[in-house]
CSV table of C-alpha atoms in Angstrom, one decimal:
chain,number,residue,atom,x,y,z
G,30,VAL,CA,-44.1,-23.0,-12.8
G,31,ARG,CA,-40.5,-22.1,-11.9
G,32,GLY,CA,-41.3,-18.7,-12.4
G,33,ILE,CA,-44.1,-18.7,-10.0
G,34,LYS,CA,-41.6,-20.5,-7.2
G,35,VAL,CA,-39.0,-17.5,-8.0
G,36,TRP,CA,-42.3,-15.1,-7.6
G,37,TYR,CA,-43.3,-16.2,-4.4
G,38,PHE,CA,-40.0,-16.7,-2.8
G,39,PHE,CA,-39.4,-12.6,-3.2
G,40,GLU,CA,-42.8,-12.1,-2.6
G,41,SER,CA,-42.0,-13.8,0.7
G,42,HIS,CA,-39.5,-11.7,1.6
G,43,ILE,CA,-41.1,-9.1,0.9
G,44,ILE,CA,-39.5,-7.5,-2.2
G,45,SER,CA,-41.6,-6.0,-5.4
G,46,MET,CA,-41.1,-6.6,-8.6
G,47,ARG,CA,-39.6,-3.0,-9.3
G,48,ASN,CA,-36.7,-4.3,-6.4
G,49,ILE,CA,-36.2,-7.4,-8.3
G,50,LEU,CA,-35.5,-5.7,-11.6
G,51,PHE,CA,-33.2,-3.2,-9.8
G,52,PHE,CA,-31.6,-5.9,-8.0
G,53,ILE,CA,-30.6,-7.5,-11.6
G,54,VAL,CA,-29.7,-3.9,-13.0
G,55,ILE,CA,-27.3,-4.2,-9.6
G,56,VAL,CA,-25.7,-7.5,-11.0
G,57,VAL,CA,-25.2,-6.2,-14.4
G,58,VAL,CA,-23.7,-3.1,-13.3
G,59,SER,CA,-21.0,-5.3,-11.3
G,60,SER,CA,-19.7,-6.8,-13.8
G,61,LYS,CA,-17.9,-3.6,-14.9
G,62,PRO,CA,-14.3,-4.0,-14.3
G,63,SER,CA,-13.7,-3.2,-10.5
G,64,GLN,CA,-10.5,-3.3,-8.0
G,65,ILE,CA,-9.3,-0.8,-9.5
G,66,HIS,CA,-6.0,0.7,-8.6
G,67,VAL,CA,-2.7,2.5,-10.0
G,68,SER,CA,0.6,1.7,-8.3
G,69,TYR,CA,3.8,3.9,-9.3
G,70,SER,CA,6.1,1.5,-11.1
G,71,GLY,CA,8.9,3.8,-11.8
G,72,GLY,CA,10.2,6.3,-14.2
G,73,ASN,CA,7.6,7.8,-16.6
G,74,THR,CA,5.6,5.3,-15.8
G,75,MET,CA,2.1,3.9,-13.8
G,76,LEU,CA,0.5,0.3,-13.2
G,77,ALA,CA,-3.5,-0.4,-13.6
G,78,VAL,CA,-4.8,-3.1,-12.3
G,79,TRP,CA,-7.9,-4.2,-12.3
G,80,VAL,CA,-10.8,-7.3,-12.2
G,81,THR,CA,-13.7,-8.4,-14.1
G,82,SER,CA,-15.9,-11.6,-14.2
G,83,SER,CA,-14.0,-13.5,-16.2
G,84,THR,CA,-10.4,-13.8,-17.9
G,85,SER,CA,-12.2,-13.6,-21.4
G,86,GLU,CA,-12.2,-9.6,-21.0
G,87,PRO,CA,-10.5,-7.2,-22.5
G,88,SER,CA,-7.2,-6.0,-20.7
G,89,ILE,CA,-7.4,-2.7,-22.4
G,90,VAL,CA,-6.5,0.8,-20.5
G,91,ARG,CA,-7.2,4.0,-22.8
G,92,TYR,CA,-6.2,7.4,-21.1
G,93,GLY,CA,-5.0,11.0,-21.9
G,94,THR,CA,-4.5,14.3,-20.4
G,95,ASP,CA,-7.9,15.4,-22.0
G,96,SER,CA,-10.8,13.6,-20.3
G,97,GLY,CA,-12.7,14.2,-23.4
G,98,ASN,CA,-10.1,12.1,-25.5
G,99,LEU,CA,-8.6,9.4,-24.2
G,100,TYR,CA,-6.2,9.2,-27.1
G,101,THR,CA,-3.6,6.4,-26.0
G,102,GLU,CA,-4.6,2.9,-25.4
G,103,VAL,CA,-2.2,0.2,-24.2
G,104,VAL,CA,-3.3,-3.8,-24.2
G,105,GLY,CA,-2.2,-5.6,-20.9
G,106,ASN,CA,-2.4,-9.2,-19.8
G,107,VAL,CA,-5.2,-11.0,-17.5
G,108,THR,CA,-4.4,-14.1,-15.4
G,109,SER,CA,-6.5,-15.3,-13.1
G,110,TYR,CA,-6.2,-18.5,-9.6
G,111,GLN,CA,-8.1,-21.0,-7.4
G,112,PHE,CA,-7.5,-21.8,-4.5
G,113,GLU,CA,-9.9,-23.9,-2.1
G,114,GLY,CA,-12.9,-23.6,-3.8
G,115,TYR,CA,-12.7,-20.1,-4.5
G,116,THR,CA,-11.9,-18.8,-8.4
G,117,SER,CA,-10.4,-15.5,-8.8
G,118,GLY,CA,-12.1,-13.2,-11.4
G,119,GLY,CA,-9.7,-11.9,-14.6
G,120,ILE,CA,-6.8,-9.9,-12.8
G,121,HIS,CA,-5.9,-7.6,-15.6
G,122,ASN,CA,-2.6,-5.1,-15.7
G,123,ALA,CA,-1.3,-2.9,-18.2
G,124,LEU,CA,1.4,-0.3,-17.7
G,125,LEU,CA,1.2,3.1,-19.0
G,126,THR,CA,4.3,4.5,-20.4
G,127,ASN,CA,6.1,8.2,-21.4
G,128,LEU,CA,3.8,10.0,-19.2
G,129,ILE,CA,4.6,13.5,-18.4
G,130,PRO,CA,5.7,14.3,-15.1
G,131,SER,CA,3.4,15.7,-12.7
G,132,THR,CA,0.9,16.2,-15.2
G,133,VAL,CA,-2.9,14.6,-14.7
G,134,TYR,CA,-4.0,11.8,-16.7
G,135,TYR,CA,-7.6,10.6,-16.9
G,136,TYR,CA,-8.4,6.7,-17.6
G,137,GLN,CA,-10.6,4.1,-18.6
G,138,VAL,CA,-9.8,0.3,-18.3
G,139,GLY,CA,-11.7,-2.8,-19.6
G,140,GLY,CA,-12.8,-2.8,-23.5
G,141,SER,CA,-15.1,-4.1,-25.5
G,142,GLY,CA,-18.0,-1.5,-24.6
G,143,ASN,CA,-17.2,-2.5,-21.2
G,144,TRP,CA,-15.2,0.4,-20.3
G,145,SER,CA,-15.0,1.2,-16.0
G,146,ASP,CA,-16.2,5.1,-15.5
G,147,ALA,CA,-13.4,7.4,-15.9
G,148,TYR,CA,-10.3,8.0,-13.4
G,149,SER,CA,-7.4,10.3,-12.8
G,150,PHE,CA,-4.5,10.1,-11.9
G,151,THR,CA,-1.3,12.5,-11.5
G,152,SER,CA,2.0,11.1,-12.9
G,153,ALA,CA,5.5,10.7,-10.9
G,154,PRO,CA,7.5,14.4,-10.0
G,155,PRO,CA,10.4,13.9,-11.8
G,156,MET,CA,13.7,12.4,-10.0
G,157,GLY,CA,14.7,15.4,-7.9
G,158,SER,CA,11.8,17.7,-8.3
G,159,ARG,CA,11.9,20.2,-5.4
G,160,THR,CA,8.1,19.9,-5.4
G,161,PRO,CA,7.1,19.2,-1.9
G,162,LEU,CA,5.1,16.0,-1.8
G,163,VAL,CA,2.4,14.1,0.3
G,164,ILE,CA,2.2,10.2,1.5
G,165,GLY,CA,0.2,8.6,3.0
G,166,ALA,CA,1.2,6.0,5.1
G,167,ILE,CA,-1.1,2.6,6.1
G,168,GLY,CA,-0.1,-0.6,7.8
G,169,ASP,CA,-2.1,-4.0,8.6
G,170,VAL,CA,-5.5,-2.8,7.5
G,171,GLY,CA,-7.7,-5.5,6.7
G,172,ALA,CA,-11.5,-5.2,5.5
G,173,VAL,CA,-13.5,-4.6,8.9
G,174,SER,CA,-14.9,-1.5,9.7
G,175,ASP,CA,-11.8,-0.2,11.2
G,176,SER,CA,-10.4,-0.8,7.9
G,177,GLN,CA,-12.3,1.3,6.2
G,178,ASN,CA,-12.4,4.1,8.7
G,179,THR,CA,-8.2,4.4,8.2
G,180,ILE,CA,-9.1,4.8,4.3
G,181,ASN,CA,-12.1,6.9,4.9
G,182,GLY,CA,-8.8,8.8,7.2
G,183,ILE,CA,-6.3,8.7,4.0
G,184,LEU,CA,-9.0,9.8,1.4
G,185,SER,CA,-9.5,13.1,4.4
G,186,ILE,CA,-5.9,13.8,3.9
G,187,ARG,CA,-6.4,13.8,0.4
G,188,LYS,CA,-9.3,16.0,0.2
G,189,LYS,CA,-7.6,18.8,2.8
G,190,ASP,CA,-3.9,18.9,1.4
G,191,GLY,CA,-3.8,16.4,-1.7
G,192,LEU,CA,-1.9,13.1,-2.0
G,193,HIS,CA,0.9,12.3,-4.3
G,194,LEU,CA,1.3,8.2,-2.9
G,195,VAL,CA,0.3,5.7,-0.7
G,196,VAL,CA,2.3,3.0,0.7
G,197,HIS,CA,1.1,0.3,2.5
G,198,VAL,CA,3.7,-1.5,5.2
G,199,GLY,CA,2.4,-4.8,4.8
G,200,ASP,CA,-0.6,-6.8,5.4
G,201,LEU,CA,-3.3,-5.8,2.8
G,202,SER,CA,-6.8,-7.3,3.2
G,203,TYR,CA,-6.0,-10.9,6.4
G,204,ALA,CA,-7.3,-13.2,3.3
G,205,ASP,CA,-5.8,-15.5,5.0
G,206,THR,CA,-6.5,-19.1,6.6
G,207,THR,CA,-8.3,-17.2,9.6
G,208,ASN,CA,-11.1,-15.8,6.7
G,209,PRO,CA,-12.6,-16.6,3.9
G,210,GLY,CA,-9.4,-16.4,1.5
G,211,GLY,CA,-10.7,-15.2,-2.2
G,212,PRO,CA,-13.8,-13.4,-1.3
G,213,VAL,CA,-11.8,-11.1,1.3
G,214,TRP,CA,-9.4,-9.7,-1.6
G,215,ASP,CA,-12.2,-8.7,-3.2
G,216,LYS,CA,-13.9,-7.3,-0.5
G,217,TYR,CA,-10.4,-5.0,0.0
G,218,GLY,CA,-9.9,-4.3,-3.6
G,219,ALA,CA,-13.4,-2.4,-3.6
G,220,MET,CA,-12.6,-0.7,-0.3
G,221,LEU,CA,-9.5,0.4,-1.4
G,222,GLU,CA,-10.7,1.3,-5.1
G,223,PRO,CA,-11.8,5.2,-3.9
G,224,LEU,CA,-8.7,5.7,-2.9
G,225,ALA,CA,-6.2,3.8,-5.0
G,226,ALA,CA,-8.1,4.4,-8.1
G,227,PHE,CA,-6.9,8.1,-8.4
G,228,THR,CA,-3.5,8.0,-6.1
G,229,PRO,CA,-0.7,5.8,-6.6
G,230,TYR,CA,-0.8,2.9,-3.8
G,231,ASN,CA,2.5,0.6,-3.6
G,232,PRO,CA,2.6,-2.3,-0.9
G,233,SER,CA,5.1,-4.2,0.5
G,234,ILE,CA,4.3,-7.7,1.6
G,235,GLY,CA,3.7,-9.0,4.8
G,236,ASN,CA,3.3,-12.4,6.5
G,237,HIS,CA,-0.6,-12.3,6.1
G,238,GLU,CA,0.2,-11.9,2.2
G,239,LEU,CA,1.7,-15.4,2.3
G,240,ILE,CA,-1.1,-17.4,2.2
G,241,ASP,CA,-1.5,-19.8,-1.6
G,242,SER,CA,2.6,-19.1,-1.8
G,243,ALA,CA,2.0,-15.2,-2.1
G,244,ASN,CA,-0.2,-15.9,-5.3
G,245,PRO,CA,-2.6,-14.1,-4.8
G,246,TYR,CA,-0.7,-11.0,-3.8
G,247,ARG,CA,1.4,-11.5,-6.3
G,248,LEU,CA,-1.1,-11.1,-9.3
G,249,ARG,CA,-3.4,-9.1,-7.4
G,250,TYR,CA,-0.4,-6.1,-6.7
G,251,ALA,CA,1.4,-6.9,-9.9
G,252,THR,CA,4.6,-7.5,-8.1
G,253,THR,CA,7.0,-8.9,-10.9
G,254,GLN,CA,5.9,-6.0,-12.7
G,255,LEU,CA,6.6,-3.4,-10.1
G,256,GLN,CA,9.8,-5.2,-9.5
G,257,GLN,CA,11.4,-5.0,-12.9
G,258,HIS,CA,12.1,-0.9,-13.3
G,259,SER,CA,14.5,-1.3,-10.1
G,260,ASN,CA,16.0,-4.8,-11.4
G,261,GLY,CA,14.3,-6.2,-7.6
G,262,GLY,CA,12.9,-9.6,-6.8
G,263,ASP,CA,11.0,-11.7,-4.8
G,264,PHE,CA,8.9,-8.6,-3.2
G,265,TYR,CA,11.4,-6.0,-3.3
G,266,TYR,CA,12.0,-3.5,-5.8
G,267,SER,CA,12.8,0.5,-5.4
G,268,PHE,CA,12.0,3.6,-7.0
G,269,ASP,CA,12.4,7.7,-7.3
G,270,PHE,CA,9.9,9.3,-6.5
G,271,GLY,CA,10.8,13.1,-6.3
G,272,LEU,CA,13.5,14.0,-3.3
G,273,VAL,CA,12.5,10.5,-2.0
G,274,HIS,CA,14.1,7.3,-3.3
G,275,PHE,CA,11.9,4.6,-1.7
G,276,ILE,CA,13.1,1.0,-0.9
G,277,PHE,CA,10.0,-1.9,-0.8
G,278,LEU,CA,11.8,-5.0,1.2
G,279,SER,CA,10.5,-8.2,2.0
G,280,SER,CA,10.7,-9.4,5.9
G,281,GLU,CA,9.4,-12.4,4.3
G,282,SER,CA,11.9,-13.5,1.8
G,283,PRO,CA,15.6,-14.4,2.3
G,284,PHE,CA,17.7,-11.2,3.8
G,285,THR,CA,20.7,-12.8,5.5
G,286,PRO,CA,23.7,-11.1,3.6
G,287,ASP,CA,24.3,-14.3,1.2
G,288,SER,CA,20.6,-13.6,-0.1
G,289,PRO,CA,19.7,-12.3,-3.6
G,290,GLN,CA,17.7,-9.6,-1.3
G,291,TYR,CA,20.8,-8.0,0.4
G,292,ASN,CA,22.9,-8.0,-2.8
G,293,TRP,CA,20.1,-6.1,-4.5
G,294,LEU,CA,19.4,-3.5,-1.6
G,295,SER,CA,23.4,-3.1,-1.0
G,296,SER,CA,23.4,-2.2,-4.6
G,297,ASP,CA,20.4,-0.2,-5.0
G,298,LEU,CA,21.4,1.7,-2.0
G,299,ALA,CA,25.1,2.3,-3.6
G,300,SER,CA,23.5,3.7,-6.8
G,301,VAL,CA,21.7,6.4,-4.9
G,302,THR,CA,22.6,10.2,-5.9
G,303,ARG,CA,21.9,12.3,-2.5
G,304,THR,CA,22.6,15.5,-4.1
G,305,THR,CA,19.1,14.7,-5.9
G,306,THR,CA,16.9,12.0,-4.2
G,307,PRO,CA,18.7,13.1,-0.8
G,308,TRP,CA,15.7,11.6,1.3
G,309,ILE,CA,16.1,7.4,1.6
G,310,ILE,CA,13.1,5.9,3.1
G,311,GLY,CA,12.6,2.2,3.3
G,312,VAL,CA,9.1,0.4,3.3
G,313,TRP,CA,8.5,-3.3,4.7
G,314,HIS,CA,6.9,-5.2,7.0
G,315,ARG,CA,8.1,-6.5,9.9
G,316,PRO,CA,9.7,-3.8,13.1
G,317,TRP,CA,13.4,-3.6,13.5
G,318,TYR,CA,12.5,-2.0,17.2
G,319,SER,CA,9.7,-2.2,18.8
G,320,SER,CA,8.6,-2.1,22.8
G,321,ASN,CA,5.6,-4.0,22.1
G,322,THR,CA,5.6,-7.5,23.7
G,323,ASP,CA,4.4,-8.8,20.8
G,324,HIS,CA,7.7,-7.6,18.7
G,325,ASP,CA,8.7,-11.2,16.9
G,326,VAL,CA,12.8,-12.3,16.5
G,327,VAL,CA,12.4,-12.1,12.6
G,328,GLY,CA,12.6,-8.6,12.8
G,329,ASP,CA,15.5,-8.7,14.9
G,330,LYS,CA,17.1,-10.7,12.9
G,331,MET,CA,16.4,-8.8,9.7
G,332,ARG,CA,17.7,-5.7,11.4
G,333,GLN,CA,21.3,-7.8,12.0
G,334,SER,CA,21.3,-8.0,8.6
G,335,LEU,CA,20.6,-5.8,6.7
G,336,GLU,CA,20.9,-2.6,9.6
G,337,PRO,CA,24.9,-2.5,8.7
G,338,LEU,CA,24.1,-1.3,5.1
G,339,PHE,CA,21.4,1.5,6.7
G,340,ILE,CA,24.0,2.8,8.6
G,341,LYS,CA,26.6,2.9,5.9
G,342,TYR,CA,24.2,4.5,3.4
G,343,LYS,CA,22.7,6.8,5.9
G,344,VAL,CA,19.0,5.9,5.2
G,345,ASP,CA,16.6,8.0,6.8
G,346,LEU,CA,13.5,6.5,7.9
G,347,GLY,CA,11.9,2.6,7.6
G,348,LEU,CA,8.4,2.4,7.9
G,349,VAL,CA,7.1,-1.0,8.9
G,350,GLY,CA,3.9,-2.9,10.5
G,351,HIS,CA,3.5,-6.4,11.7
G,352,VAL,CA,2.5,-4.9,15.6
G,353,HIS,CA,-0.5,-3.9,16.1
G,354,ALA,CA,-0.4,-0.2,17.4
G,355,TYR,CA,1.9,2.3,16.6
G,356,GLU,CA,5.3,3.6,17.6
G,357,ARG,CA,7.3,6.2,16.7
G,358,VAL,CA,10.8,5.7,17.2
G,359,MET,CA,14.3,8.1,17.6
G,360,PRO,CA,17.6,7.7,15.3
G,361,VAL,CA,19.2,4.6,16.5
G,362,GLN,CA,21.5,2.1,15.9
G,363,ASN,CA,22.8,-0.7,17.3
G,364,ASN,CA,19.7,0.0,19.8
G,365,ILE,CA,21.5,3.4,20.8
G,366,VAL,CA,20.1,6.5,20.3
G,367,THR,CA,22.1,8.0,17.7
G,368,PRO,CA,21.7,11.6,16.0
G,369,GLY,CA,22.0,11.3,12.4
G,370,ALA,CA,21.2,7.6,12.3
G,371,THR,CA,17.7,5.7,10.6
G,372,MET,CA,14.7,6.6,12.6
G,373,TYR,CA,11.6,3.8,12.1
G,374,ILE,CA,7.8,4.6,12.5
G,375,THR,CA,5.5,1.1,13.4
G,376,LEU,CA,2.0,1.5,11.8
G,377,GLY,CA,0.5,-1.7,12.5
G,378,ASN,CA,-2.9,0.2,13.8
G,379,GLY,CA,-4.8,0.5,10.1
G,380,GLY,CA,-7.9,-1.5,11.1
G,381,THR,CA,-6.6,-5.3,11.2
G,382,PRO,CA,-9.5,-8.2,12.2
G,383,GLU,CA,-6.7,-9.1,14.9
G,384,GLY,CA,-7.2,-6.5,17.5
G,385,LEU,CA,-4.8,-4.1,18.7
G,386,ALA,CA,-1.7,-4.7,20.5
G,387,THR,CA,-2.0,-2.9,24.3
G,388,LYS,CA,1.1,-4.7,26.3
G,389,TRP,CA,4.2,-2.7,25.9
G,390,ASN,CA,7.6,-3.4,27.8
G,391,ASP,CA,8.2,-1.3,31.1
G,392,PRO,CA,10.3,0.8,31.4
G,393,GLN,CA,9.8,2.6,28.0
G,394,PRO,CA,13.6,2.4,26.0
G,395,GLU,CA,15.1,5.1,25.7
G,396,TRP,CA,15.0,5.5,21.9
G,397,SER,CA,11.0,4.8,21.8
G,398,ALA,CA,10.0,8.2,21.4
G,399,TYR,CA,6.0,7.9,21.2
G,400,ARG,CA,3.6,4.7,21.4
G,401,VAL,CA,0.1,4.1,21.7
G,402,SER,CA,-2.4,1.5,21.2
G,403,GLU,CA,-5.0,3.1,18.7
G,404,TRP,CA,-6.2,2.6,15.5
G,405,GLY,CA,-4.7,5.2,12.6
G,406,TYR,CA,-3.4,6.5,10.0
G,407,SER,CA,-0.2,8.6,8.9
G,408,ARG,CA,0.8,11.6,6.9
G,409,MET,CA,4.3,12.3,5.3
G,410,MET,CA,5.0,16.2,3.7
G,411,VAL,CA,8.3,16.5,2.0
G,412,TYR,CA,8.8,19.6,2.5
G,413,ASN,CA,12.7,20.0,0.7
G,414,GLU,CA,16.1,18.6,1.0
G,415,THR,CA,16.3,18.9,4.8
G,416,HIS,CA,12.6,18.7,6.7
G,417,ILE,CA,9.9,16.2,6.5
G,418,HIS,CA,7.3,16.6,8.7
G,419,TRP,CA,5.4,13.5,10.3
G,420,ALA,CA,1.9,13.0,11.8
G,421,MET,CA,-0.3,10.3,12.6
G,422,TYR,CA,-4.5,10.4,13.2
G,423,ALA,CA,-6.8,8.8,15.5
G,424,ASN,CA,-9.6,7.1,13.2
G,425,SER,CA,-11.9,7.8,15.7
G,426,ASP,CA,-12.0,11.5,15.4
G,427,GLY,CA,-9.3,12.4,13.0
G,428,ASN,CA,-7.5,14.1,15.8
G,429,GLU,CA,-3.4,14.2,15.5
G,430,LEU,CA,-2.0,11.9,18.3
G,431,ASP,CA,1.5,12.4,16.8
G,432,HIS,CA,3.7,14.6,15.1
G,433,HIS,CA,7.5,15.3,14.4
G,434,TRP,CA,10.0,16.9,12.2
G,435,ILE,CA,12.2,15.0,11.0
G,436,VAL,CA,15.4,17.1,10.5
G,437,LYS,CA,18.4,15.9,7.9
G,438,GLY,CA,21.7,15.3,10.5
G,439,LYS,CA,19.4,15.3,13.5
């Protein structure tokens, strides 16, 4: 009788038995490891993260340089979390070590006969490598149609130019109290997989990651593991990538001169060898310079605390978000245009469900070089020790909206 009831339920929705079987197959397939991404974790390593239906699934990565012989296996960790009636799947991470620089690796995650498809990534270039780099940059993305357009745009860059790394300036999924919580994280992870399963993806924390004390973000993006290589702390870390020393900061953690983050940043910047990594690029969430009316005081307070370190150690570029628009700021310090000072770019136009920030202060400040309220994504090409080419593209049609040569000392 129960079977007849089920049949009538499906029949009333005009679904054939063949479609029912197909539906069941899809459910089985979806139990495979999913939401797979890799993040660069410093040195000759790469961190793999994925989700399964439960914590009972194995946490194994098998990998190698030959797609037909994944000869190395590493066992990682698994965890999960609960929040407001939502229980996550098993969230796994495993660290791949002793990688040969600038080499294609093939890998699968899972275990016990329940393996993912095979993916590949290219390991990081050695510190100081003069090989030109292509880096994608996005911010304030979300998991809606405009968000998908941003991911598609970065994928188009990878197809056209290749892609070594993607950095995200915070506000990833928007799985906060205005959305359905955990399921939005799952939707975002699935949307990101075609990009981040093949290209290292490194985020910074934004205010929309703070829900549930930032625990879902901490676990899904394995921030504790990312921090270890550089002795980082509460959502801040650094690494060297070719000619670039990247610093990922937290505008959501204490940053005053008596804070652990301030002390870590001071020590980290002091340790950079500029002849090896001549570029220093910062990635964080809240902008220090913005001419949009949505700019908030937290960014101003962070600037007052940390800008002296940027000036002392000659940080080249700061990539930020939070304000849902795009703005490129000229080299500036203490609100004065200064050749050779840090340049800032706001990338809050990645597709957020909260909409664009369309109101700008008038007159436009002297330090504001270009500003626009339009969805988009950005590409940074590190050519050599003295030149970086920056470009931002519209989500709607892929047209270039802004471009600029960043020249050392200019």
